Amino acid sequence: AGFTDGNKSKLNKPIRLTPFGKKSVIFADINNHAIRVASLDGKVITIAGGPDKEGYLDGPAETAKFKSPHGVAYDQKTGNIYVASASNQVIRLLTPDKNGSYIVSTVAGVPEKSGFLDGDVKSALFNSPHAVIIAPDGGLVVVDIGNARVRKIKDGMVSTLAGTGESGQMDGPPEIATFTYPMDIVMDGSNVLVIDAATNLVRKIVPGKEIATVPLQGSLNTPHGVAIDATKNIYIADMGTNRIMKIDTQGKLTAIAGTGKPGTELEDLNKPAAVLVHAGYIWVADLNNHQLKVIPLP
């Protein structure tokens, strides 16, 4: 673990990934309290935060502070970067400025105050938001892990997309469906796929209609990250088995990376935290090895 930019970079528990350009990704580096960019050739650039900037502070990226950022999402149309800042209990926004840097602001939530409250973004409360993605309608979908809910931010308001706040794995309409430890999300068209690390399930939210469990031929063990490719194959960072699993359209599970045991060799994974399909590769945040790895798409 460490904190170094450039071609001999050091990371400290990278966790979530989002596409950035043709051959780069943005990632959240938890213990460095930083938002960073990695290119396919291995070069890393920090765009906000750092180990000496732990805390909460909006403003220019060079002085802004984060605390344990987890989720990241990049809007290609605007250049905006959204961050689920788990320990700050808020969703942050990095807006590009004219100098090629960013201005950091808070989109939703009350800084450093956890809880549950829907409504206006300035008063809404989150409890350890872990992941954020951009919906087709331009809204943000957030995994609110401590509240066992999936939330949505749109037009200045925060609402609950699914989950009652009670722990469980009940399918059905949004008002009765339950999650236990929703960990990560990805868009599947207009639907949302959610992985639940406690129940080891993949769930599908059809907004406004129902939440259903995706049938699997096999089992997962603490799924922590999820991605989907153009042909609807699903990829899981299966933290409990230290492997990357592929779920085909028939629900069959296949291990495509990892030996099943934690290790430091190239073929090993140690608590893989996230997966991302981008630029012809599956990108992996290898949490406890403090590395990003890539696998050519099958």
Short mmCIF file of C-alpha atoms in Angstrom, two decimals:
data_model
loop_
_atom_site.label_atom_id
_atom_site.label_comp_id
_atom_site.label_asym_id
_atom_site.label_seq_id
_atom_site.Cartn_x
_atom_site.Cartn_y
_atom_site.Cartn_z
CA ALA A 1 0.00 0.00 0.00
CA GLY A 2 1.10 3.56 -0.68
CA PHE A 3 0.38 6.79 -2.49
CA THR A 4 2.39 7.52 -5.64
CA ASP A 5 1.33 8.78 -9.06
CA GLY A 6 3.04 8.08 -12.38
CA ASN A 7 4.18 4.82 -13.95
CA LYS A 8 5.38 3.32 -10.66
CA SER A 9 2.20 4.06 -8.82
CA LYS A 10 1.09 2.94 -5.40
CA LEU A 11 -2.51 2.54 -4.28
CA ASN A 12 -4.19 1.89 -0.94
CA LYS A 13 -7.35 -0.21 -1.30
CA PRO A 14 -8.83 0.77 -4.68
CA ILE A 15 -12.52 -0.08 -4.73
CA ARG A 16 -14.84 1.26 -7.47
CA LEU A 17 -14.23 1.96 -11.16
CA THR A 18 -15.87 3.96 -13.94
CA PRO A 19 -14.87 4.42 -17.62
CA PHE A 20 -12.87 7.55 -18.39
CA GLY A 21 -11.77 8.05 -21.98
CA LYS A 22 -10.89 5.29 -24.41
CA LYS A 23 -8.31 3.44 -22.32
CA SER A 24 -8.57 4.87 -18.82
CA VAL A 25 -10.68 4.50 -15.71
CA ILE A 26 -11.45 6.66 -12.71
CA PHE A 27 -11.23 4.85 -9.40
CA ALA A 28 -11.85 5.56 -5.75
CA ASP A 29 -8.80 4.86 -3.57
CA ILE A 30 -10.33 4.36 -0.12
CA ASN A 31 -7.44 4.63 2.31
CA ASN A 32 -5.79 7.40 0.30
CA HIS A 33 -9.08 9.34 0.43
CA ALA A 34 -8.53 10.12 -3.23
CA ILE A 35 -10.15 10.09 -6.66
CA ARG A 36 -7.61 8.91 -9.22
CA VAL A 37 -7.28 8.02 -12.91
CA ALA A 38 -5.45 4.95 -14.26
CA SER A 39 -4.66 4.34 -17.91
CA LEU A 40 -4.22 0.95 -19.55
CA ASP A 41 -0.42 1.44 -19.60
CA GLY A 42 -0.41 1.74 -15.81
CA LYS A 43 0.03 5.47 -15.37
CA VAL A 44 -1.89 6.95 -12.43
CA ILE A 45 -2.91 10.57 -11.86
CA THR A 46 -4.66 11.89 -8.75
CA ILE A 47 -7.36 14.41 -9.54
CA ALA A 48 -8.69 15.11 -6.04
CA GLY A 49 -7.96 14.18 -2.44
CA GLY A 50 -4.99 12.34 -0.96
CA PRO A 51 -3.79 10.80 2.31
CA ASP A 52 -3.03 14.28 3.66
CA LYS A 53 -6.54 15.49 2.73
CA GLU A 54 -8.75 13.22 4.78
CA GLY A 55 -11.95 14.94 5.85
CA TYR A 56 -14.70 16.94 4.25
CA LEU A 57 -14.16 20.11 2.26
CA ASP A 58 -15.67 21.35 -0.99
CA GLY A 59 -13.90 23.73 -3.36
CA PRO A 60 -10.98 23.46 -5.82
CA ALA A 61 -9.78 19.87 -6.32
CA GLU A 62 -6.29 20.67 -5.07
CA THR A 63 -7.65 21.55 -1.61
CA ALA A 64 -10.87 19.50 -1.42
CA LYS A 65 -11.07 16.73 1.16
CA PHE A 66 -12.70 13.30 1.09
CA LYS A 67 -13.09 10.54 3.64
CA SER A 68 -13.19 6.96 2.39
CA PRO A 69 -14.70 7.59 -1.06
CA HIS A 70 -16.22 4.43 -2.52
CA GLY A 71 -18.40 4.80 -5.62
CA VAL A 72 -17.51 6.77 -8.75
CA ALA A 73 -19.45 7.56 -11.92
CA TYR A 74 -18.36 9.59 -14.95
CA ASP A 75 -20.71 11.52 -17.21
CA GLN A 76 -19.17 11.56 -20.69
CA LYS A 77 -21.54 14.30 -21.87
CA THR A 78 -20.62 16.88 -19.24
CA GLY A 79 -17.28 15.63 -17.94
CA ASN A 80 -18.72 15.56 -14.43
CA ILE A 81 -17.56 12.96 -11.92
CA TYR A 82 -19.87 11.78 -9.14
CA VAL A 83 -18.55 10.23 -5.93
CA ALA A 84 -20.34 8.22 -3.27
CA SER A 85 -18.33 9.44 -0.30
CA ALA A 86 -19.20 6.71 2.20
CA SER A 87 -17.76 8.13 5.40
CA ASN A 88 -18.79 11.70 4.52
CA GLN A 89 -22.37 10.36 4.10
CA VAL A 90 -22.85 12.40 0.92
CA ILE A 91 -22.73 12.29 -2.85
CA ARG A 92 -20.09 14.66 -4.24
CA LEU A 93 -19.65 16.23 -7.68
CA LEU A 94 -16.40 17.08 -9.47
CA THR A 95 -17.09 19.65 -12.19
CA PRO A 96 -14.32 20.35 -14.74
CA ASP A 97 -13.05 23.91 -14.81
CA LYS A 98 -11.35 25.89 -17.59
CA ASN A 99 -7.87 24.95 -16.36
CA GLY A 100 -8.30 21.20 -16.73
CA SER A 101 -8.86 20.73 -13.01
CA TYR A 102 -12.08 20.24 -11.04
CA ILE A 103 -14.31 22.03 -8.57
CA VAL A 104 -15.75 19.80 -5.84
CA SER A 105 -19.28 20.33 -4.49
CA THR A 106 -21.89 18.30 -2.61
CA VAL A 107 -24.86 17.00 -4.61
CA ALA A 108 -26.93 15.37 -1.88
CA GLY A 109 -26.80 14.52 1.79
CA VAL A 110 -25.81 16.28 4.99
CA PRO A 111 -22.02 16.07 5.51
CA GLU A 112 -20.91 13.77 8.33
CA LYS A 113 -24.53 13.02 9.35
CA SER A 114 -25.87 9.52 8.76
CA GLY A 115 -29.51 8.47 8.77
CA PHE A 116 -32.41 8.00 6.43
CA LEU A 117 -34.49 10.77 4.95
CA ASP A 118 -35.89 11.23 1.46
CA GLY A 119 -36.74 14.65 0.06
CA ASP A 120 -34.76 17.74 -0.87
CA VAL A 121 -31.08 16.99 -1.64
CA LYS A 122 -29.94 19.50 0.99
CA SER A 123 -31.69 17.73 3.86
CA ALA A 124 -31.80 14.10 2.64
CA LEU A 125 -29.79 11.63 4.71
CA PHE A 126 -27.70 8.62 3.66
CA ASN A 127 -26.00 5.88 5.64
CA SER A 128 -22.71 4.84 4.05
CA PRO A 129 -23.46 5.28 0.32
CA HIS A 130 -21.24 2.75 -1.46
CA ALA A 131 -21.89 3.06 -5.19
CA VAL A 132 -23.33 5.56 -7.65
CA ILE A 133 -24.27 5.22 -11.32
CA ILE A 134 -25.91 7.48 -13.89
CA ALA A 135 -29.37 6.40 -15.05
CA PRO A 136 -30.54 6.84 -18.67
CA ASP A 137 -32.76 9.75 -17.59
CA GLY A 138 -29.77 11.60 -16.15
CA GLY A 139 -30.60 10.86 -12.53
CA LEU A 140 -28.21 9.19 -10.12
CA VAL A 141 -28.83 5.77 -8.59
CA VAL A 142 -27.11 5.16 -5.26
CA VAL A 143 -26.54 2.05 -3.16
CA ASP A 144 -27.28 3.19 0.39
CA ILE A 145 -25.80 0.22 2.17
CA GLY A 146 -26.49 1.20 5.77
CA ASN A 147 -30.14 1.81 5.01
CA ALA A 148 -30.51 -1.41 2.96
CA ARG A 149 -31.99 0.66 0.17
CA VAL A 150 -31.32 1.75 -3.39
CA ARG A 151 -31.97 5.48 -3.73
CA LYS A 152 -32.36 7.89 -6.64
CA ILE A 153 -31.36 11.53 -7.01
CA LYS A 154 -33.22 13.48 -9.66
CA ASP A 155 -34.31 17.10 -10.09
CA GLY A 156 -33.08 18.13 -6.68
CA MET A 157 -34.90 15.37 -4.82
CA VAL A 158 -33.85 12.08 -3.24
CA SER A 159 -36.28 9.16 -3.33
CA THR A 160 -36.18 5.45 -2.55
CA LEU A 161 -36.08 3.25 -5.64
CA ALA A 162 -36.26 -0.04 -3.75
CA GLY A 163 -35.93 -1.42 -0.24
CA THR A 164 -37.90 -0.90 2.95
CA GLY A 165 -34.94 -0.44 5.27
CA GLU A 166 -35.51 -3.85 6.84
CA SER A 167 -32.99 -6.62 6.16
CA GLY A 168 -34.18 -9.43 3.93
CA GLN A 169 -34.34 -10.82 0.42
CA MET A 170 -37.99 -10.45 -0.43
CA ASP A 171 -38.91 -9.93 -4.07
CA GLY A 172 -41.95 -8.06 -5.28
CA PRO A 173 -43.12 -4.46 -5.62
CA PRO A 174 -40.67 -1.73 -4.51
CA GLU A 175 -42.69 -0.95 -1.39
CA ILE A 176 -42.23 -4.46 0.06
CA ALA A 177 -38.97 -5.73 -1.49
CA THR A 178 -35.99 -5.95 0.87
CA PHE A 179 -32.20 -6.07 0.72
CA THR A 180 -29.70 -6.92 3.43
CA TYR A 181 -26.35 -5.59 2.28
CA PRO A 182 -26.73 -4.11 -1.21
CA MET A 183 -23.18 -3.54 -2.32
CA ASP A 184 -22.92 -2.50 -5.97
CA ILE A 185 -25.12 -1.67 -8.94
CA VAL A 186 -24.99 -1.52 -12.73
CA MET A 187 -27.54 -0.46 -15.34
CA ASP A 188 -29.06 -3.20 -17.50
CA GLY A 189 -30.86 -1.05 -20.02
CA SER A 190 -33.45 0.84 -17.99
CA ASN A 191 -33.28 -1.75 -15.19
CA VAL A 192 -30.82 -1.84 -12.31
CA LEU A 193 -28.84 -4.91 -11.26
CA VAL A 194 -27.97 -5.00 -7.57
CA ILE A 195 -25.67 -7.45 -5.82
CA ASP A 196 -26.31 -8.21 -2.17
CA ALA A 197 -23.14 -9.22 -0.33
CA ALA A 198 -25.01 -10.70 2.64
CA THR A 199 -27.55 -12.83 0.78
CA ASN A 200 -25.19 -13.68 -2.13
CA LEU A 201 -27.88 -12.78 -4.63
CA VAL A 202 -28.14 -10.79 -7.84
CA ARG A 203 -31.35 -8.77 -7.88
CA LYS A 204 -32.99 -6.84 -10.71
CA ILE A 205 -34.94 -3.65 -10.14
CA VAL A 206 -37.53 -2.85 -12.78
CA PRO A 207 -38.20 0.76 -11.72
CA GLY A 208 -41.71 1.34 -10.50
CA LYS A 209 -42.71 -2.29 -11.04
CA GLU A 210 -40.81 -5.01 -9.20
CA ILE A 211 -37.61 -6.38 -7.73
CA ALA A 212 -36.75 -9.94 -8.76
CA THR A 213 -33.93 -12.36 -7.96
CA VAL A 214 -31.84 -13.35 -10.98
CA PRO A 215 -31.75 -17.19 -11.15
CA LEU A 216 -28.23 -18.65 -10.96
CA GLN A 217 -26.85 -22.09 -11.70
CA GLY A 218 -24.37 -22.05 -8.84
CA SER A 219 -23.67 -19.83 -5.87
CA LEU A 220 -21.74 -16.70 -4.98
CA ASN A 221 -19.79 -15.87 -1.83
CA THR A 222 -19.86 -12.23 -0.77
CA PRO A 223 -20.29 -10.59 -4.19
CA HIS A 224 -18.79 -7.11 -3.98
CA GLY A 225 -18.70 -5.74 -7.54
CA VAL A 226 -20.84 -6.14 -10.65
CA ALA A 227 -20.51 -5.29 -14.35
CA ILE A 228 -22.32 -6.22 -17.56
CA ASP A 229 -21.16 -6.49 -21.16
CA ALA A 230 -22.90 -5.74 -24.45
CA THR A 231 -24.25 -9.27 -24.75
CA LYS A 232 -25.77 -9.24 -21.24
CA ASN A 233 -23.15 -11.40 -19.57
CA ILE A 234 -22.74 -10.36 -15.94
CA TYR A 235 -19.39 -10.24 -14.17
CA ILE A 236 -19.02 -10.45 -10.38
CA ALA A 237 -16.12 -9.62 -8.11
CA ASP A 238 -16.70 -12.52 -5.73
CA MET A 239 -14.81 -11.38 -2.67
CA GLY A 240 -15.41 -14.49 -0.61
CA THR A 241 -13.75 -16.80 -3.15
CA ASN A 242 -11.18 -14.31 -4.44
CA ARG A 243 -12.39 -14.86 -8.00
CA ILE A 244 -14.09 -13.07 -10.88
CA MET A 245 -17.22 -14.93 -11.91
CA LYS A 246 -19.08 -14.74 -15.20
CA ILE A 247 -22.85 -15.27 -15.30
CA ASP A 248 -24.10 -16.02 -18.80
CA THR A 249 -27.60 -15.27 -20.03
CA GLN A 250 -28.75 -18.72 -18.85
CA GLY A 251 -27.55 -18.07 -15.30
CA LYS A 252 -24.52 -20.36 -15.47
CA LEU A 253 -21.57 -19.32 -13.31
CA THR A 254 -17.99 -19.70 -14.51
CA ALA A 255 -14.79 -18.55 -12.80
CA ILE A 256 -12.72 -16.51 -15.27
CA ALA A 257 -9.97 -15.18 -12.97
CA GLY A 258 -8.43 -15.90 -9.59
CA THR A 259 -7.14 -19.12 -8.08
CA GLY A 260 -9.69 -19.22 -5.29
CA LYS A 261 -7.10 -18.44 -2.65
CA PRO A 262 -5.72 -15.02 -1.70
CA GLY A 263 -2.21 -14.36 -2.98
CA THR A 264 0.12 -11.84 -4.54
CA GLU A 265 1.01 -13.53 -7.82
CA LEU A 266 -0.38 -12.06 -11.03
CA GLU A 267 -3.02 -14.79 -11.34
CA ASP A 268 -4.10 -14.35 -7.71
CA LEU A 269 -6.71 -11.99 -6.36
CA ASN A 270 -7.03 -10.86 -2.76
CA LYS A 271 -10.51 -9.60 -1.96
CA PRO A 272 -11.49 -8.35 -5.44
CA ALA A 273 -13.78 -5.38 -4.83
CA ALA A 274 -14.99 -4.23 -8.24
CA VAL A 275 -15.23 -5.14 -11.91
CA LEU A 276 -15.76 -2.96 -14.96
CA VAL A 277 -16.19 -3.81 -18.65
CA HIS A 278 -14.36 -1.15 -20.65
CA ALA A 279 -12.10 -0.85 -23.71
CA GLY A 280 -12.15 -4.58 -24.48
CA TYR A 281 -11.11 -5.60 -20.98
CA ILE A 282 -12.56 -6.55 -17.64
CA TRP A 283 -10.92 -4.20 -15.14
CA VAL A 284 -10.59 -5.44 -11.57
CA ALA A 285 -9.98 -3.51 -8.36
CA ASP A 286 -7.87 -5.99 -6.37
CA LEU A 287 -8.51 -4.45 -2.98
CA ASN A 288 -6.03 -6.12 -0.64
CA ASN A 289 -3.28 -6.34 -3.25
CA HIS A 290 -3.62 -2.57 -3.78
CA GLN A 291 -3.70 -3.13 -7.55
CA LEU A 292 -5.79 -2.69 -10.64
CA LYS A 293 -5.71 -5.62 -13.04
CA VAL A 294 -7.17 -6.24 -16.50
CA ILE A 295 -8.46 -9.37 -18.20
CA PRO A 296 -9.16 -9.46 -21.96
CA LEU A 297 -12.88 -9.86 -22.54
CA PRO A 298 -13.70 -13.51 -23.34
#
